[in-house]
Tab-separated table of C-alpha atoms in Angstrom:
chain	number	residue	atom	x	y	z
A	1	UNK	CA	115.917	43.513	167.820
A	2	UNK	CA	113.057	42.475	169.928
A	3	UNK	CA	112.890	38.473	171.178
A	4	UNK	CA	114.343	35.316	169.492
A	5	UNK	CA	114.179	34.275	165.847
A	6	UNK	CA	115.878	34.801	162.491
A	7	UNK	CA	118.568	38.131	161.593
A	8	UNK	CA	119.408	39.502	159.295
A	9	UNK	CA	122.762	40.574	158.759
A	10	UNK	CA	125.680	42.490	156.061
A	11	UNK	CA	128.435	41.344	155.111
A	12	UNK	CA	130.550	44.144	155.253
A	13	UNK	CA	134.190	43.306	155.289
A	14	UNK	CA	136.070	44.260	152.382
A	15	UNK	CA	137.064	40.798	151.361
A	16	UNK	CA	135.057	37.519	150.401
A	17	UNK	CA	134.108	36.037	153.866
A	18	UNK	CA	134.185	32.729	154.638
A	19	UNK	CA	131.992	30.239	155.459
A	20	UNK	CA	133.272	27.345	157.384
A	21	UNK	CA	131.643	23.996	158.610
A	22	UNK	CA	131.550	25.030	162.537
A	23	UNK	CA	132.463	27.712	164.568
A	24	UNK	CA	135.977	27.844	164.869
A	25	UNK	CA	138.908	29.215	163.244
A	26	UNK	CA	140.903	25.618	162.538
A	27	UNK	CA	137.302	24.126	160.901
A	28	UNK	CA	137.259	23.549	156.993
A	29	UNK	CA	135.949	25.844	154.570
A	30	UNK	CA	132.315	24.851	153.983
A	31	UNK	CA	132.135	28.025	151.086
A	32	UNK	CA	132.449	32.285	150.661
A	33	UNK	CA	130.030	35.337	151.419
A	34	UNK	CA	130.265	38.459	149.182
A	35	UNK	CA	130.699	41.332	150.406
A	36	UNK	CA	127.318	43.443	150.339
A	37	UNK	CA	125.823	39.934	150.610
A	38	UNK	CA	122.678	39.621	153.096
A	39	UNK	CA	122.443	36.790	155.066
A	40	UNK	CA	119.802	35.303	157.238
A	41	UNK	CA	121.138	34.178	161.275
A	42	UNK	CA	119.907	32.041	163.485
A	43	UNK	CA	122.175	31.427	166.001
A	44	UNK	CA	124.724	33.901	167.553
A	45	UNK	CA	127.335	33.072	170.078
A	46	UNK	CA	128.860	35.052	172.846
A	47	UNK	CA	132.572	34.997	171.217
A	48	UNK	CA	131.336	35.996	167.762
A	49	UNK	CA	129.948	33.404	165.612
A	50	UNK	CA	126.941	32.814	163.734
A	51	UNK	CA	125.053	30.067	162.134
A	52	UNK	CA	123.175	31.057	159.360
A	53	UNK	CA	119.384	29.634	158.095
A	54	UNK	CA	120.241	27.818	155.085
A	55	UNK	CA	122.274	25.417	157.041
A	56	UNK	CA	125.543	25.630	155.135
A	57	UNK	CA	127.816	26.389	157.604
A	58	UNK	CA	129.223	28.801	160.934
A	59	UNK	CA	130.568	32.659	160.135
A	60	UNK	CA	132.227	34.901	161.988
A	61	UNK	CA	130.808	38.473	162.570
A	62	UNK	CA	134.009	40.146	163.835
A	63	UNK	CA	137.385	39.305	164.694
A	64	UNK	CA	140.143	41.294	166.699
A	65	UNK	CA	142.842	41.358	163.666
A	66	UNK	CA	139.956	41.784	160.505
A	67	UNK	CA	137.427	43.943	162.852
A	68	UNK	CA	133.882	43.614	161.818
A	69	UNK	CA	132.684	41.117	159.176
A	70	UNK	CA	129.062	40.931	159.723
A	71	UNK	CA	126.713	43.743	160.018
A	72	UNK	CA	122.861	43.729	161.378
A	73	UNK	CA	121.968	46.715	161.075
A	74	UNK	CA	119.672	48.813	162.918
A	75	UNK	CA	116.733	48.824	164.065
A	76	UNK	CA	115.417	47.279	160.746
A	77	UNK	CA	114.365	44.869	162.847
A	78	UNK	CA	112.860	45.847	165.788
A	79	UNK	CA	109.096	45.307	166.157
A	80	UNK	CA	108.959	49.352	167.057
A	81	UNK	CA	110.453	50.200	163.622
A	82	UNK	CA	107.621	50.919	161.419
A	83	UNK	CA	105.991	52.984	163.753
A	84	UNK	CA	109.138	54.910	163.852
A	85	UNK	CA	109.664	55.577	160.351
A	86	UNK	CA	106.555	56.137	159.432
A	87	UNK	CA	106.726	58.766	161.676
A	88	UNK	CA	109.201	59.957	159.860
A	89	UNK	CA	108.431	59.806	156.639
A	90	UNK	CA	104.600	61.378	157.926
A	91	UNK	CA	107.672	64.492	158.660
A	92	UNK	CA	109.624	65.142	156.074
A	93	UNK	CA	106.055	64.327	154.081
A	94	UNK	CA	104.386	68.066	155.949
A	95	UNK	CA	107.898	69.437	155.584
A	96	UNK	CA	107.592	69.120	152.289
A	97	UNK	CA	104.183	70.269	151.624
A	98	UNK	CA	105.199	73.595	153.294
A	99	UNK	CA	108.106	74.023	150.394
A	100	UNK	CA	110.817	72.201	148.993
A	101	UNK	CA	113.420	74.295	150.997
A	102	UNK	CA	111.809	73.262	154.377
A	103	UNK	CA	112.170	69.832	154.096
A	104	UNK	CA	115.414	70.087	152.028
A	105	UNK	CA	116.618	71.837	155.545
A	106	UNK	CA	114.870	69.317	157.581
A	107	UNK	CA	117.045	66.337	155.573
A	108	UNK	CA	120.355	68.471	155.790
A	109	UNK	CA	119.549	69.338	159.744
A	110	UNK	CA	119.601	65.665	159.954
A	111	UNK	CA	122.997	64.753	157.868
A	112	UNK	CA	124.882	66.967	159.453
A	113	UNK	CA	124.600	65.694	163.242
A	114	UNK	CA	125.126	62.551	162.184
A	115	UNK	CA	128.401	63.812	160.850
A	116	UNK	CA	128.641	65.590	163.561
A	117	UNK	CA	127.625	63.106	166.184
A	118	UNK	CA	130.244	60.322	163.845
A	119	UNK	CA	132.694	62.564	164.429
A	120	UNK	CA	132.674	62.965	168.128
A	121	UNK	CA	132.071	59.427	169.374
A	122	UNK	CA	135.661	58.854	167.113
A	123	UNK	CA	137.028	61.812	169.492
A	124	UNK	CA	135.445	60.654	172.237
A	125	UNK	CA	137.449	56.657	171.280
A	126	UNK	CA	140.084	58.243	170.536
A	127	UNK	CA	140.344	59.807	174.153
A	128	UNK	CA	139.432	57.167	176.389
A	129	UNK	CA	136.142	59.328	177.819
A	130	UNK	CA	132.010	59.988	177.557
A	131	UNK	CA	132.357	56.894	174.778
A	132	UNK	CA	128.946	55.310	176.207
A	133	UNK	CA	127.082	58.923	175.722
A	134	UNK	CA	128.577	59.488	172.296
A	135	UNK	CA	127.062	56.216	170.379
A	136	UNK	CA	123.828	57.023	172.234
A	137	UNK	CA	124.137	60.150	170.263
A	138	UNK	CA	125.656	58.863	167.209
A	139	UNK	CA	122.904	55.196	167.350
A	140	UNK	CA	120.119	58.661	167.774
A	141	UNK	CA	121.637	60.793	164.790
A	142	UNK	CA	120.855	57.253	163.033
A	143	UNK	CA	117.157	56.920	163.826
A	144	UNK	CA	116.819	60.281	162.747
A	145	UNK	CA	118.047	59.204	158.944
A	146	UNK	CA	116.922	56.004	158.698
A	147	UNK	CA	113.173	57.471	160.030
A	148	UNK	CA	113.090	59.775	157.463
A	149	UNK	CA	114.629	57.726	155.028
A	150	UNK	CA	117.971	58.535	154.397
A	151	UNK	CA	120.491	56.038	152.991
A	152	UNK	CA	123.640	56.462	151.595
A	153	UNK	CA	127.628	55.422	152.099
A	154	UNK	CA	127.350	58.251	155.318
A	155	UNK	CA	124.841	56.348	156.921
A	156	UNK	CA	126.217	53.007	156.135
A	157	UNK	CA	129.584	54.404	157.369
A	158	UNK	CA	127.874	55.653	160.343
A	159	UNK	CA	126.538	52.551	161.425
A	160	UNK	CA	129.645	50.235	160.779
A	161	UNK	CA	131.819	53.006	162.927
A	162	UNK	CA	128.976	52.883	166.373
A	163	UNK	CA	129.672	48.965	165.394
A	164	UNK	CA	133.096	49.357	165.394
A	165	UNK	CA	133.320	51.563	168.180
A	166	UNK	CA	131.324	49.050	170.263
A	167	UNK	CA	133.778	46.283	170.401
A	168	UNK	CA	136.635	48.448	170.909
A	169	UNK	CA	138.133	48.992	167.383
A	170	UNK	CA	139.677	52.330	166.523
A	171	UNK	CA	138.879	54.009	163.127
């Protein structure tokens, strides 16, 4: 994201996640956040803790044993995102003006690229070779999907995969 300030995150753990009163594992419980719940974060530490904007407490963004707990969605908080999104939507509009099949081919190609890049990044992580370029290609494929307004499970899974692989967690 560009610059300092609050950031939106989503709880991606399979079970509810604890909000603690201090950024340490033994701290007392403040409350719980549910899977899929959006939260606003004002502070992030280098060891994986985030402070919630509502002042209610701290959460771990990830743990070595659980993996990712919170996800900061890619692109939507970047200053350049609205222009990128508008460009993608305009390209899709032009394709639709040429005919339904053109738009469907375009969207299908973008979805296929995301699937291929997610598979390639997973292979690279398992082999331990060329991971950084694979992660960049996966990020670019996610940008394409989001720019064209593709929001479905495949995009969510790929975004979680990207975050997991960046932290060294294999699926």
